[in-house]
Coordinates of C-alpha atoms and ligand atoms in Angstrom, one line a residue:
M8 CA 5.2 -23.2 -3.6
V9 CA 4.6 -19.6 -3.9
R10 CA 1.1 -18.1 -5.6
S11 CA 1.1 -15.8 -8.4
P12 CA -1.9 -13.4 -8.9
A13 CA -2.3 -14.6 -12.3
L14 CA -3.4 -17.7 -11.5
P15 CA -7.0 -17.3 -10.4
E16 CA -8.0 -19.5 -7.4
G17 CA -11.8 -19.0 -8.2
R18 CA -13.8 -18.0 -11.7
A19 CA -11.5 -17.4 -14.6
R20 CA -12.5 -13.7 -16.1
A21 CA -13.1 -12.7 -19.4
D22 CA -10.5 -10.2 -21.0
K23 CA -13.1 -7.9 -21.1
A24 CA -12.4 -4.7 -23.9
R25 CA -14.1 -2.5 -21.9
R26 CA -13.7 -2.7 -17.8
T27 CA -16.3 -1.0 -15.2
L28 CA -14.0 0.3 -12.0
S29 CA -14.3 2.4 -9.0
I30 CA -11.3 4.2 -7.0
F31 CA -11.4 4.4 -3.3
G32 CA -9.1 7.4 -2.6
A33 CA -9.4 8.9 -5.8
T34 CA -7.6 12.3 -4.5
G35 CA -4.5 11.1 -3.2
S36 CA -1.2 10.6 -5.1
I37 CA -1.9 7.0 -6.0
G38 CA -5.8 8.0 -7.1
R39 CA -4.7 10.6 -9.0
S40 CA -2.3 8.4 -11.0
T41 CA -4.9 6.1 -11.5
A42 CA -7.4 8.7 -12.9
D43 CA -4.5 9.5 -15.3
V44 CA -3.9 6.2 -16.9
V45 CA -8.0 5.9 -16.7
L46 CA -8.0 9.2 -18.9
Q47 CA -5.3 8.1 -21.4
H48 CA -7.5 5.1 -22.5
G49 CA -11.2 6.6 -22.3
D50 CA -12.6 3.9 -24.3
A51 CA -11.2 0.8 -22.0
F52 CA -13.0 2.1 -18.7
D53 CA -16.3 3.2 -17.0
V54 CA -16.1 4.5 -13.9
E55 CA -18.7 3.8 -11.6
V56 CA -17.6 5.3 -7.8
I57 CA -14.8 7.5 -6.7
T58 CA -14.3 8.8 -3.2
A59 CA -12.2 10.7 -1.2
Q60 CA -12.1 12.0 2.7
S61 CA -12.3 15.7 2.7
R62 CA -10.8 17.3 -0.9
V63 CA -14.2 17.8 -2.1
D64 CA -13.0 20.4 -5.0
E65 CA -10.5 17.8 -6.0
L66 CA -13.2 14.9 -5.7
A67 CA -15.5 17.3 -7.9
E68 CA -13.1 17.6 -10.5
T69 CA -12.0 13.9 -10.8
A70 CA -15.9 12.9 -10.8
V71 CA -16.4 15.1 -13.8
Q72 CA -13.1 14.4 -15.5
L73 CA -13.7 10.3 -15.4
G74 CA -17.2 10.8 -15.7
A75 CA -18.0 8.6 -12.5
R76 CA -21.6 7.8 -11.7
L77 CA -21.2 8.5 -7.8
A78 CA -19.0 10.4 -5.7
V79 CA -18.5 10.0 -2.0
I80 CA -17.0 11.9 0.6
G81 CA -16.1 10.6 3.9
D82 CA -16.6 13.5 6.0
A83 CA -20.3 14.1 5.9
T84 CA -19.8 17.8 6.9
R85 CA -18.6 18.4 3.2
L86 CA -21.9 16.7 1.6
A87 CA -23.6 20.1 1.1
D88 CA -20.2 21.3 -0.7
L89 CA -19.8 18.4 -2.9
R90 CA -23.5 18.7 -4.0
E91 CA -23.5 22.2 -4.9
R92 CA -20.0 21.5 -7.1
L93 CA -21.5 18.5 -8.9
A94 CA -25.2 20.1 -9.4
G95 CA -26.1 19.6 -12.8
T96 CA -23.7 17.2 -13.7
G97 CA -26.1 13.9 -13.1
I98 CA -23.3 12.6 -11.1
A99 CA -24.8 11.2 -7.5
V100 CA -23.1 12.1 -4.1
A101 CA -23.2 10.7 -0.7
A102 CA -21.0 11.1 2.4
G103 CA -19.9 9.2 5.2
P104 CA -17.5 6.3 5.9
G105 CA -20.9 4.1 5.9
A106 CA -21.3 5.6 2.3
I107 CA -18.1 4.9 1.2
V108 CA -18.5 0.8 2.1
E109 CA -21.8 0.8 0.6
A110 CA -20.4 2.4 -2.7
A111 CA -17.7 -0.4 -2.8
S112 CA -20.7 -2.8 -2.7
R113 CA -21.7 -1.6 -6.1
P114 CA -20.4 -4.5 -8.9
V115 CA -17.1 -3.5 -10.6
D116 CA -14.8 -5.3 -12.3
L117 CA -12.1 -3.5 -10.6
A118 CA -11.9 -1.8 -7.6
V119 CA -8.7 0.2 -6.8
A120 CA -7.9 0.4 -3.1
A121 CA -6.0 3.4 -2.7
I122 CA -7.1 4.8 0.9
V123 CA -4.6 5.3 3.0
G124 CA -4.5 3.5 6.2
A125 CA -6.4 0.7 8.1
A126 CA -9.6 2.9 7.3
G127 CA -9.5 1.4 3.9
L128 CA -10.2 -2.1 5.1
E129 CA -14.1 -2.1 5.4
P130 CA -14.6 -0.7 2.0
T131 CA -12.0 -3.1 0.2
L132 CA -13.5 -5.9 1.9
A133 CA -17.0 -4.8 0.9
A134 CA -15.6 -4.7 -3.0
I135 CA -14.1 -8.3 -2.3
D136 CA -17.5 -9.4 -1.1
A137 CA -19.0 -7.9 -4.4
G138 CA -17.1 -9.7 -6.7
A139 CA -14.4 -7.1 -7.8
D140 CA -10.7 -8.0 -8.3
I141 CA -8.9 -5.4 -6.5
A142 CA -5.9 -3.0 -7.5
L143 CA -4.2 -3.3 -4.0
A144 CA -2.0 0.0 -3.1
N145 CA -3.5 0.2 0.4
K146 CA -0.9 -2.4 1.7
E147 CA -2.1 -1.3 5.5
C148 CA -5.4 -3.0 4.9
M149 CA -3.9 -6.2 4.0
V150 CA -1.3 -5.7 7.2
C151 CA -3.7 -5.4 9.9
A152 CA -6.5 -8.0 8.6
G153 CA -3.9 -10.3 7.7
A154 CA -4.9 -14.0 6.4
L155 CA -8.3 -13.0 7.1
F156 CA -8.1 -10.6 3.8
N157 CA -6.8 -13.9 1.7
R158 CA -9.8 -16.0 2.7
R159 CA -12.4 -13.1 2.0
A160 CA -10.8 -13.0 -1.5
A161 CA -10.7 -16.5 -2.2
A162 CA -14.4 -17.1 -0.8
A163 CA -15.3 -14.4 -3.4
A164 CA -13.5 -15.9 -6.1
V165 CA -11.4 -12.3 -7.1
R166 CA -7.9 -11.7 -7.7
V167 CA -5.8 -9.3 -5.8
L168 CA -3.3 -7.5 -8.0
P169 CA -0.5 -5.8 -6.1
V170 CA -0.2 -1.9 -7.5
D171 CA 2.6 -1.4 -4.8
S172 CA 5.5 -1.0 -7.4
E173 CA 7.7 -3.9 -5.8
H174 CA 5.0 -6.4 -5.8
D175 CA 4.2 -5.7 -8.9
A176 CA 7.5 -6.5 -10.3
I177 CA 7.3 -9.7 -8.5
F178 CA 4.1 -10.5 -10.3
Q179 CA 5.7 -9.8 -13.4
S180 CA 8.7 -11.8 -12.5
L181 CA 6.7 -14.8 -11.4
E182 CA 6.5 -17.0 -14.1
A183 CA 3.3 -19.4 -13.7
N184 CA 4.8 -22.6 -14.5
N185 CA 7.5 -22.1 -12.5
L186 CA 6.1 -21.3 -9.2
R187 CA 7.4 -24.7 -7.4
A188 CA 11.0 -23.5 -8.2
V189 CA 10.8 -20.1 -6.9
E190 CA 13.5 -20.2 -4.3
R191 CA 13.8 -16.3 -3.0
I192 CA 11.9 -12.9 -3.4
T193 CA 13.1 -9.7 -3.1
I194 CA 12.0 -6.4 -2.9
T195 CA 14.1 -3.2 -3.1
A196 CA 14.0 -0.2 -1.5
S197 CA 15.3 3.4 -2.4
G198 CA 16.4 3.8 1.3
G199 CA 14.3 7.3 1.7
P200 CA 15.5 10.7 2.6
F201 CA 17.7 9.6 4.9
R202 CA 19.8 6.8 3.6
T203 CA 23.1 8.4 4.1
A204 CA 22.3 9.8 7.1
T205 CA 23.5 10.0 10.8
L206 CA 21.6 8.8 13.6
D207 CA 22.2 12.3 15.4
E208 CA 20.7 13.4 11.8
M209 CA 17.6 11.3 11.9
R210 CA 17.4 12.0 15.6
G211 CA 16.8 15.8 14.8
A212 CA 14.8 15.3 11.4
T213 CA 12.0 17.5 10.9
P214 CA 8.9 16.5 9.3
A215 CA 9.6 18.7 6.0
Q216 CA 13.0 16.9 6.1
A217 CA 11.4 13.1 6.0
L218 CA 8.8 14.4 3.9
K219 CA 11.5 15.0 1.1
H220 CA 11.6 11.3 -0.6
P221 CA 14.2 11.2 -3.2
R222 CA 12.5 9.3 -6.0
W223 CA 8.8 9.1 -5.4
A224 CA 6.3 12.0 -5.0
M225 CA 3.8 9.9 -2.5
G226 CA 1.2 11.0 0.3
P227 CA 2.4 12.0 3.7
K228 CA 1.9 8.6 5.5
I229 CA 3.6 6.3 3.4
S230 CA 6.6 9.3 2.5
I231 CA 7.5 8.7 6.4
D232 CA 7.5 5.3 6.3
S233 CA 9.8 5.4 3.6
A234 CA 12.1 7.6 5.8
T235 CA 11.9 5.2 8.5
M236 CA 11.5 2.2 6.2
M237 CA 8.7 0.9 8.3
N238 CA 7.0 1.0 4.4
K239 CA 9.7 -1.9 3.8
G240 CA 8.7 -3.9 6.5
L241 CA 4.9 -3.2 5.6
E242 CA 5.9 -4.4 2.1
L243 CA 7.2 -7.6 3.5
I244 CA 4.1 -8.3 5.3
E245 CA 2.2 -7.7 2.0
A246 CA 4.6 -9.8 0.0
H247 CA 4.3 -12.8 2.2
H248 CA 0.0 -12.6 1.9
L249 CA 0.4 -11.9 -1.8
F250 CA 2.7 -14.6 -2.8
D251 CA 2.3 -17.1 0.2
I252 CA 6.3 -17.1 1.0
E253 CA 7.5 -17.1 4.5
S254 CA 9.6 -14.6 5.9
A255 CA 12.8 -16.9 5.3
R256 CA 12.5 -16.4 1.8
L257 CA 11.8 -13.1 1.5
D258 CA 14.6 -10.2 1.0
V259 CA 14.7 -6.6 1.0
L260 CA 17.8 -4.6 -0.6
V261 CA 18.7 -1.2 -0.9
H262 CA 18.7 0.4 -4.5
P263 CA 18.7 4.2 -4.6
Q264 CA 18.1 4.7 -8.2
S265 CA 14.8 2.7 -8.0
I266 CA 14.8 1.3 -10.9
V267 CA 15.4 -2.4 -10.4
H268 CA 11.6 -2.8 -8.3
G269 CA 12.0 -6.5 -7.3
F270 CA 13.3 -9.8 -8.4
V271 CA 12.6 -13.5 -8.5
T272 CA 15.4 -15.8 -7.8
Y273 CA 14.8 -19.1 -9.2
A274 CA 16.3 -22.9 -7.9
D275 CA 18.3 -23.0 -10.9
G276 CA 20.5 -19.7 -10.3
S277 CA 18.2 -17.4 -12.8
V278 CA 17.0 -14.0 -11.4
I279 CA 14.2 -12.2 -13.6
A280 CA 13.6 -8.6 -12.4
Q281 CA 11.5 -6.1 -13.5
L282 CA 12.7 -2.8 -14.0
G283 CA 11.1 0.8 -14.9
A284 CA 10.9 4.4 -14.3
A285 CA 9.9 5.5 -10.7
D286 CA 6.4 6.2 -12.1
M287 CA 3.3 4.7 -10.1
R288 CA 1.4 5.2 -13.4
I289 CA 3.4 1.9 -14.8
P290 CA 2.1 -0.4 -11.9
I291 CA -1.0 0.9 -12.1
S292 CA -1.6 0.4 -15.8
H293 CA -0.5 -3.4 -15.3
C294 CA -3.1 -3.9 -12.7
L295 CA -5.8 -1.7 -14.7
N296 CA -5.1 -3.7 -17.6
W297 CA -4.0 -7.1 -16.7
P298 CA -3.8 -9.8 -18.7
R299 CA -3.5 -7.0 -21.8
R300 CA -1.0 -4.2 -21.8
L301 CA -1.7 -0.6 -23.1
E302 CA 0.7 2.5 -23.2
T303 CA 1.1 4.9 -20.7
A304 CA 2.8 8.2 -21.0
T305 CA 5.5 7.3 -18.2
P306 CA 9.1 8.4 -18.9
R307 CA 11.0 5.5 -20.5
L308 CA 14.0 3.9 -19.0
D309 CA 16.9 5.0 -20.4
L310 CA 19.9 3.0 -18.8
A311 CA 22.7 4.5 -20.6
A312 CA 21.9 7.8 -19.0
V313 CA 21.4 6.1 -15.5
G314 CA 24.7 4.7 -16.1
T315 CA 25.1 2.9 -12.8
L316 CA 22.4 0.9 -10.7
T317 CA 23.8 0.2 -7.2
F318 CA 22.8 -2.2 -4.4
E319 CA 23.2 -2.5 -0.9
K320 CA 22.1 -4.3 2.5
P321 CA 19.7 -2.3 4.5
D322 CA 20.9 -1.0 7.6
L323 CA 18.9 -2.8 10.4
E324 CA 20.8 -0.1 13.2
R325 CA 19.4 3.2 11.7
F326 CA 16.6 1.5 10.3
P327 CA 15.0 -0.7 13.1
A328 CA 11.4 -0.4 11.5
L329 CA 12.5 -3.3 9.2
S330 CA 13.4 -5.8 11.8
I331 CA 10.3 -4.7 14.0
A332 CA 8.5 -5.2 11.1
R333 CA 10.2 -8.9 10.2
A334 CA 9.7 -9.8 13.7
A335 CA 6.0 -8.9 13.8
L336 CA 5.9 -11.1 10.5
E337 CA 7.3 -14.0 12.2
N338 CA 4.9 -13.7 15.4
G339 CA 1.8 -13.9 13.3
D340 CA -1.2 -11.9 12.3
W341 CA -1.9 -10.2 15.6
A342 CA 1.5 -8.8 15.8
T343 CA 1.2 -7.1 12.0
N344 CA -2.4 -5.7 12.9
I345 CA -0.5 -4.0 16.1
L346 CA 2.4 -3.0 14.2
N347 CA 0.4 -0.9 11.7
A348 CA -2.1 0.4 14.2
A349 CA 0.7 1.5 16.4
N350 CA 2.8 2.9 13.3
E351 CA -0.1 5.0 12.2
V352 CA -0.5 6.7 15.2
A353 CA 3.1 7.5 15.7
V354 CA 3.6 8.7 12.1
A355 CA 0.7 11.3 12.6
A356 CA 2.1 12.1 16.0
F357 CA 5.5 12.8 14.3
L358 CA 4.1 15.1 11.7
D359 CA 2.0 17.1 14.3
G360 CA 5.4 17.8 16.0
A361 CA 4.5 15.6 19.4
I362 CA 7.3 13.2 18.9
E363 CA 10.9 13.3 17.1
F364 CA 11.6 11.2 14.3
L365 CA 13.2 8.0 15.8
E366 CA 10.1 7.7 18.1
I367 CA 8.1 6.5 15.3
A368 CA 9.8 2.8 15.4
A369 CA 10.4 3.0 19.0
T370 CA 6.5 3.6 19.9
V371 CA 5.8 1.0 17.5
E372 CA 8.4 -1.3 19.1
A373 CA 7.0 -0.5 22.9
V374 CA 3.4 -1.1 21.8
L375 CA 4.4 -4.2 20.4
D376 CA 6.1 -5.5 23.6
R377 CA 3.3 -4.5 26.0
A378 CA 0.5 -6.0 23.7
T379 CA 2.2 -9.3 23.8
A380 CA 1.4 -9.6 27.2
T381 CA -2.2 -8.4 26.7
V382 CA -3.3 -9.5 23.4
G383 CA -0.6 -11.5 21.8
G384 CA -1.9 -14.5 20.2
T385 CA -5.2 -13.2 19.4
V386 CA -6.8 -14.8 16.2
L387 CA -8.3 -12.7 13.7
D388 CA -11.1 -14.6 12.7
T389 CA -13.6 -11.8 12.1
V390 CA -13.6 -8.2 11.1
E391 CA -14.7 -7.1 14.4
T392 CA -11.6 -8.9 15.7
V393 CA -9.5 -7.0 13.3
L394 CA -11.1 -3.8 14.2
A395 CA -11.0 -4.6 18.0
L396 CA -7.4 -5.1 17.8
D397 CA -6.4 -2.1 15.6
G398 CA -8.2 0.0 18.3
E399 CA -5.8 -1.7 21.0
G400 CA -2.7 -0.9 19.1
R401 CA -4.1 2.6 18.4
R402 CA -5.0 3.1 22.2
L403 CA -1.5 1.9 23.7
A404 CA 0.6 4.0 20.9
A405 CA -1.5 6.9 22.1
E406 CA -1.0 6.4 25.7
R407 CA 2.8 6.0 25.4
I408 CA 3.0 9.1 23.2
E409 CA 1.0 11.1 25.7
F410 CA 3.1 9.6 28.8
R411 CA 6.2 10.6 27.2
G412 CA 5.3 14.0 26.2
R413 CA 4.0 14.6 29.9
R414 CA 7.3 13.5 31.1
A415 CA 9.2 15.7 28.8
G416 CA 6.8 18.8 29.3
Ligands
NDP254 P1 -2.6 10.0 -0.2 O1 -2.5 10.2 1.7 O2 -2.2 10.7 -1.1 O3 -4.1 9.7 -0.5 C1 -5.3 9.1 0.6 C2 -6.3 9.0 -0.1 O4 -7.4 8.4 0.9 C3 -7.2 10.7 -0.6 O5 -8.0 10.2 -1.3 C4 -7.5 10.7 1.0 O6 -8.9 11.7 0.6 C5 -8.2 9.4 0.8 N1 -8.4 9.2 2.7 C6 -7.6 9.4 3.7 N2 -8.2 9.2 5.0 C7 -9.3 8.5 4.8 C8 -10.6 7.6 5.5 N3 -10.1 7.8 6.8 N4 -11.3 7.4 5.1 C9 -11.5 7.3 3.7 N5 -10.7 7.8 2.5 C10 -9.5 8.6 3.0 O7 -2.0 8.5 0.0 P2 -1.2 7.5 -1.0 O8 -2.1 8.0 -2.5 O9 0.3 7.9 -1.2 O10 -1.2 6.3 -0.5 C11 -2.6 5.4 -0.4 C12 -2.2 4.3 -0.3 O11 -1.1 3.7 -1.4 C13 -1.3 3.7 1.1 O12 -2.0 3.0 1.7 C14 0.0 4.1 0.8 O13 1.0 2.8 1.5 C15 -0.2 3.1 -0.6 N6 1.0 3.1 -1.8 C16 1.1 4.4 -2.2 C17 2.4 4.9 -3.4 C18 2.5 5.8 -3.5 O14 3.3 6.0 -4.4 N7 1.6 7.0 -3.3 C19 2.9 3.7 -3.9 C20 2.4 2.1 -3.4 C21 1.7 2.1 -2.4 P3 -8.5 13.0 1.0 O15 -7.6 13.4 -0.2 O16 -10.1 13.7 0.7 O17 -7.7 13.5 2.4
MG255 MG1 6.4 0.3 -2.8

């Protein structure tokens, strides 16, 4: 039987008309879309905390717009700047990674996890421990922590509502009464900027080409993940944890129009799907407001104008990241942790011009191979173990990138 985020495993929550909320990663692509949704319904939300890493101007501006109580900047050298920009507003300021985690401990109804990468893990766990439901965009924190993430959420009796569009689609397509009859879950993929490119074209791809996503405007890391299709691999792992479903019943289908975001196939052959424009404000609004629905200022779907919806199987030869991620999912939490860490390092190296595009997946694969012999099977029973393994994955990835760089140079 699969699990639905709609079924509280802990206490039931009152459907409060006005919700308190914090946004971690408020200056990013998801953070800005979240602010948009909140601003449209000013009377529905009270904003407690917003955070960023280094973009002080955007953080200060958003804090004022949203009337946040506290603004936290991760880069402690920017504190004076932030203080100056928010002087006289009554908005409190703080800085440093520890201050972000501390801010996440403030009680709110909902915390939006929109930091990019494993850096979002500790704040998200702190918000869980403080009893906040989580609107989860930051898939990497789930991929790196594995089952520990759900155990923490279950212990705190909080819900994890999926912001990721495909997972929100599955959430919307799961019928609470029919969880036993779910046969398969399918998430769709746009195919990214290289869907029709040859391997040779992909080999020579520049960061600018790889960042140019055909359908979605997103932050740089997830844009590169979409180009390698590692994003879909991370999403398979995310789906496994969110819905408690095994790899063999999880499918990926390439759907270039990005209109059908995901669907559930039931035992009787019925397929329930969620459709919508490619605009993250739709899943964000669904999670922020669930179980109510409020209006969003998003484009409405005009299927006659779209005309044709197409679907195709992913090409695992040109997009090996997808098979590497699936194998990691089947190998267990230690493997998905290493996969995520190595991928974060490889994506950053590609964006820095240190490695070629095809080397991203090759690095992740090589790191997983090496890690199997040394840390394979590590049980992730504490956050310390999760972070230590993540550090090892990063170290192995950096080592390989440096070694190959030296050989090439
Ligand atoms: P962005 O890069 O646009 O934004 C990242 C946010 O996190 C920014 O606010 C950034 O601050 C902050 N941040 C970066 N590094 C750190 C750090 N080390 N510690 C604390 N804060 C940090 O990313 P996206 O909004 O695109 O993505 C956010 C997450 O949501 C990712 O996990 C992504 O996979 C997921 N997601 C995104 C989607 C999208 O459409 N963008 C769709 C589905 C999932 P600053 O601006 O100051 O650098
Ligand atoms: Mg997605």
